[in-house]
PDB file of C-alpha atoms in Angstrom:
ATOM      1  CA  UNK A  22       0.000   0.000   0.000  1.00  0.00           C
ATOM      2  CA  UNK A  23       1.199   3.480  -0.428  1.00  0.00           C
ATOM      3  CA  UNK A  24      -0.064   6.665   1.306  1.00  0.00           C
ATOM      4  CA  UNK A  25      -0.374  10.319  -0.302  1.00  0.00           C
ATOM      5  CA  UNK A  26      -0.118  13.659   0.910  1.00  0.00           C
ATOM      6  CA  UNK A  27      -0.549  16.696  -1.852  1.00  0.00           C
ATOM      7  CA  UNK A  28       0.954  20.034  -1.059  1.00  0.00           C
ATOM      8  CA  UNK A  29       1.495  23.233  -2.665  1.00  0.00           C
ATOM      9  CA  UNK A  30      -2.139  24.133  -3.566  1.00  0.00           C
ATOM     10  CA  UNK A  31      -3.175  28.089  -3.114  1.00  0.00           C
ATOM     11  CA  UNK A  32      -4.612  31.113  -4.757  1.00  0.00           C
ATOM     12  CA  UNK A  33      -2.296  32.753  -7.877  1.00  0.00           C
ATOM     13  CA  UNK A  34      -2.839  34.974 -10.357  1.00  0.00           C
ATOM     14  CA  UNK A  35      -3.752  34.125 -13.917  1.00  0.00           C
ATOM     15  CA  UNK A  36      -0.483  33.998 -15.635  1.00  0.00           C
ATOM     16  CA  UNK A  37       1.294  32.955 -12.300  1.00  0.00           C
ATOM     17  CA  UNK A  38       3.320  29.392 -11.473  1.00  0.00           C
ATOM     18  CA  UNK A  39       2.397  26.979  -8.443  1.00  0.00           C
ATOM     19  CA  UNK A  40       4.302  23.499  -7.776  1.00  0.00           C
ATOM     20  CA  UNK A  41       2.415  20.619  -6.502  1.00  0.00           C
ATOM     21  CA  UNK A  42       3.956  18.054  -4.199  1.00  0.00           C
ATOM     22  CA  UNK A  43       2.454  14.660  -3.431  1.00  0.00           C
ATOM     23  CA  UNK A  44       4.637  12.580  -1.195  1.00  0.00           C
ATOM     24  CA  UNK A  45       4.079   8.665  -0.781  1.00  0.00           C
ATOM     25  CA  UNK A  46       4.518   6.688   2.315  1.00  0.00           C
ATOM     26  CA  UNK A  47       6.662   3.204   1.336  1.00  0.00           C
ATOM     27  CA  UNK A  48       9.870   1.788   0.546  1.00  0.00           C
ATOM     28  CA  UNK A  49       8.505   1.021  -3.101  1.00  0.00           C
ATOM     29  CA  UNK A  50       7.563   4.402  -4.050  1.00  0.00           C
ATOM     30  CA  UNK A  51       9.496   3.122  -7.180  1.00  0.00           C
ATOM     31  CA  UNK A  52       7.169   0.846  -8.523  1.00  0.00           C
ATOM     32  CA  UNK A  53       4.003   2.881  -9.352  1.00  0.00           C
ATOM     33  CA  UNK A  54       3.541   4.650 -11.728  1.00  0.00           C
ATOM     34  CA  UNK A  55       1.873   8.245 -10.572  1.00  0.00           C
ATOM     35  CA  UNK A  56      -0.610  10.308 -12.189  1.00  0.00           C
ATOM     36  CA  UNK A  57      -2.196  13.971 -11.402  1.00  0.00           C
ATOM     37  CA  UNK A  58      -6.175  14.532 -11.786  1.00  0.00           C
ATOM     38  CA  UNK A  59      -8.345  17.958 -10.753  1.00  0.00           C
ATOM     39  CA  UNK A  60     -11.936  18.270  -9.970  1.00  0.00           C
ATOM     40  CA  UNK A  61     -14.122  21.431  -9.936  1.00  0.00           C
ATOM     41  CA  UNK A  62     -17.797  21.033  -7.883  1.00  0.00           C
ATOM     42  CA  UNK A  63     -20.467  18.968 -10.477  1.00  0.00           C
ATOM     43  CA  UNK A  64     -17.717  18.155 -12.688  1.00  0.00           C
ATOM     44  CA  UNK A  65     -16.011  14.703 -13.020  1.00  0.00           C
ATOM     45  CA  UNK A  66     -12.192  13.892 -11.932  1.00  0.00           C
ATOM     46  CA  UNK A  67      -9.914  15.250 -14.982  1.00  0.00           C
ATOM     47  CA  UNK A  68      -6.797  13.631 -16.144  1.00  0.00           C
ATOM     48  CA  UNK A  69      -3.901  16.268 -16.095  1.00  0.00           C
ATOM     49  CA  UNK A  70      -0.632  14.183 -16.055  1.00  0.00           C
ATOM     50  CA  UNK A  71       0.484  11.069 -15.494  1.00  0.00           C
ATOM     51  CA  UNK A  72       4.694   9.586 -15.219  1.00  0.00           C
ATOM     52  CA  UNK A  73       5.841   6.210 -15.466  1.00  0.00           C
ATOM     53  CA  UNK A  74       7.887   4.190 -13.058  1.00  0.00           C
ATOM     54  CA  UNK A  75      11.357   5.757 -13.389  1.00  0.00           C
ATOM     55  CA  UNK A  76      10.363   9.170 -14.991  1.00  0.00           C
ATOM     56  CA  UNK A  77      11.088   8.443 -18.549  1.00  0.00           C
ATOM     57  CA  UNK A  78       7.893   8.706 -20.079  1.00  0.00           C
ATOM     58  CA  UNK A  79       5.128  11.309 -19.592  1.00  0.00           C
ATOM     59  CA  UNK A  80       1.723  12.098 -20.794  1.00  0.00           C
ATOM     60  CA  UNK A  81      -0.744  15.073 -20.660  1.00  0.00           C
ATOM     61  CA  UNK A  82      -4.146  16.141 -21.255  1.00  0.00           C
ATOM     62  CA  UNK A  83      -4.072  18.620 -24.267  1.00  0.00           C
ATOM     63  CA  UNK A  84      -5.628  21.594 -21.787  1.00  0.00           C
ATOM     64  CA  UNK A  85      -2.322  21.743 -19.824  1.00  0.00           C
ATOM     65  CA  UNK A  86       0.245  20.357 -22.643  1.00  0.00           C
ATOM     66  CA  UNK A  87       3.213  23.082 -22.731  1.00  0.00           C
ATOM     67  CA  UNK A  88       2.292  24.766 -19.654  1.00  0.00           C
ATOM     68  CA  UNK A  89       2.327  21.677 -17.115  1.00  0.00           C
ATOM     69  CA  UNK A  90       5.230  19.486 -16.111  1.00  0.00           C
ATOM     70  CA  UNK A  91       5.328  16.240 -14.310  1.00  0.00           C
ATOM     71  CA  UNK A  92       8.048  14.408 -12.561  1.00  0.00           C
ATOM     72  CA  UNK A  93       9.119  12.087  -9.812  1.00  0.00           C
ATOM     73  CA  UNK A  94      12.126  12.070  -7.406  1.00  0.00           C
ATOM     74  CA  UNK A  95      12.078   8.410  -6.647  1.00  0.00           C
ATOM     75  CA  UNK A  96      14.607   8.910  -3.713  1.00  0.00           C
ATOM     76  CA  UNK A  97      12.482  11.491  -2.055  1.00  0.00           C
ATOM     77  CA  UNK A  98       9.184   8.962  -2.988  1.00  0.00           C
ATOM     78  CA  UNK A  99       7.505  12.900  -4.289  1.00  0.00           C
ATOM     79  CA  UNK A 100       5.651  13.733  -7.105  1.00  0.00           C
ATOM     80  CA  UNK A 101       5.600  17.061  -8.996  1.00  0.00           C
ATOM     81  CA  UNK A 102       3.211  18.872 -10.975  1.00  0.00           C
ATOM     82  CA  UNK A 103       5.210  22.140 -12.010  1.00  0.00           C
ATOM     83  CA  UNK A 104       1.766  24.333 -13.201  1.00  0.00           C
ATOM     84  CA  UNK A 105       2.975  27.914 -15.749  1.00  0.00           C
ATOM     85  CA  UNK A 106       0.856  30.025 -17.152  1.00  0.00           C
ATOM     86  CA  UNK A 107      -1.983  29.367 -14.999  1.00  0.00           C
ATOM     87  CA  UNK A 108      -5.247  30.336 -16.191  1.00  0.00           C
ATOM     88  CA  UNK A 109      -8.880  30.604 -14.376  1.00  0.00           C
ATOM     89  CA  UNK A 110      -9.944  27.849 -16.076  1.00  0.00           C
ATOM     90  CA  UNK A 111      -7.501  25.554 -13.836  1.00  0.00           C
ATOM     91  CA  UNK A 112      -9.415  26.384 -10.622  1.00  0.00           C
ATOM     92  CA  UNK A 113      -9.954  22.824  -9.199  1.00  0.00           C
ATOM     93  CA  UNK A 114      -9.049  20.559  -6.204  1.00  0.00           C
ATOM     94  CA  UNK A 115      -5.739  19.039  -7.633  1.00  0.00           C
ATOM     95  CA  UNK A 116      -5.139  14.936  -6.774  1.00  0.00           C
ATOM     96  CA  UNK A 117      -2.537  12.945  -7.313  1.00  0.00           C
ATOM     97  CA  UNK A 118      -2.568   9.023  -7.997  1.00  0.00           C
ATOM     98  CA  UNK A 119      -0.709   5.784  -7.063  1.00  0.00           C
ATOM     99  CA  UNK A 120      -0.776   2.413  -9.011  1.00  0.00           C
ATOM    100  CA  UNK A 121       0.946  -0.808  -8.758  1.00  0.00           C
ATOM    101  CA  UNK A 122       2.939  -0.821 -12.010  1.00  0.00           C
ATOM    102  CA  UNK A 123       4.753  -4.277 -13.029  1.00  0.00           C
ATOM    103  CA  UNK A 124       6.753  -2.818 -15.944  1.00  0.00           C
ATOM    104  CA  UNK A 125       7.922   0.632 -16.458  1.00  0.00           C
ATOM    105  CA  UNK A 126       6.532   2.290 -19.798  1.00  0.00           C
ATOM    106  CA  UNK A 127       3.339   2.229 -17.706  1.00  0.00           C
ATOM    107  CA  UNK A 128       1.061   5.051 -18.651  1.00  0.00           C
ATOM    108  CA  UNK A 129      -2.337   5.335 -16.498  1.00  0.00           C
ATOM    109  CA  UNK A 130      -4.749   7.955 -17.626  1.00  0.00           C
ATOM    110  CA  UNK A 131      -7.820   7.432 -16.586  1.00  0.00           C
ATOM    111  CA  UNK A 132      -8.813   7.231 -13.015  1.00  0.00           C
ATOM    112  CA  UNK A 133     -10.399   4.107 -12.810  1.00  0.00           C
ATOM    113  CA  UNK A 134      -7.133   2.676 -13.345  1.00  0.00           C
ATOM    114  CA  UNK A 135      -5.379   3.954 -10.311  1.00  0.00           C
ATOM    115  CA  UNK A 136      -5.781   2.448  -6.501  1.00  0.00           C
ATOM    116  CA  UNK A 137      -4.425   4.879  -4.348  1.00  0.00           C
ATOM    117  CA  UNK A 138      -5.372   8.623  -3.892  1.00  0.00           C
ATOM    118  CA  UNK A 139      -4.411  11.544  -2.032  1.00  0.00           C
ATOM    119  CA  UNK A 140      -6.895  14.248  -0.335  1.00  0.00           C
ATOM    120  CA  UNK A 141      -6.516  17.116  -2.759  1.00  0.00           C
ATOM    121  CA  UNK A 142      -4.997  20.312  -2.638  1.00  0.00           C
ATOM    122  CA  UNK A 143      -6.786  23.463  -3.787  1.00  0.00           C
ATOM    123  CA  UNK A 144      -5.700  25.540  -6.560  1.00  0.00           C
ATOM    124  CA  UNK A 145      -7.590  28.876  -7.133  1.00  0.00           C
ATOM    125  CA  UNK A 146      -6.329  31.177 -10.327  1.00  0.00           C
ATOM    126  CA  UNK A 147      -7.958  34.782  -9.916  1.00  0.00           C
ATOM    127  CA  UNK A 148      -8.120  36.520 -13.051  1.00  0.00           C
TER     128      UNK A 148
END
């Protein structure tokens, strides 16, 4: 099992940069591959991101593509989601997302696929 704890979440002006954190309790932090969804009120969980195993491979929803980054420090067992150019439209509780990956090259994108979820974190872009 693996345990996850967002961070960085807050209010930022359109045009401004936040960086998520989501750290993972474990000694095999290594072996999932991680994803990041957001969810506004009445609206279903949204794929943003989503890493394999090591790092090597990424993926992202077209509404974030060039202004989002993911990544992973597997010795730190953290998650990043490195957010420019924020817009209004990005408002949402931000989650990240743990599964059990066998092989690296692993890409999860949809949330049904992942087991383990943190609490949120709030991000609020003012325009």
């Amino acid at each position: 099992q693996v345990q996850l704890v967002e961070s960085g979440g807050g209010l930022v002006q359109a045009g401004g940069s936040l960086r998520l954190s989501c750290a993972a309790s474990g000694r095999t932090f290594s072996r999932y591959a991680m994803g990041w969804f957001r969810q506004v009120p009445g609206k279903e969980r949204e794929f943003v991101a989503a890493i394999t195993r090591s790092g090597g491979s990424t993926y992202y929803a077209d509404s974030v593509k060039g202004r989002f980054t993911i990544s992973r420090d597997n010795a730190k067992n953290t998650v990043y989601l490195q957010m420019n150019s924020l817009k209004p439209e990005d408002t949402a509780v931000y989650y990240c997302a743990a599964d059990y990956a066998y092989i690296d090259y692993v890409i999860r994108r949809f949330s049904y696929e992942y087991d383990y979820w943190g609490q949120g974190t709030q991000v609020t872009v003012s325009s």
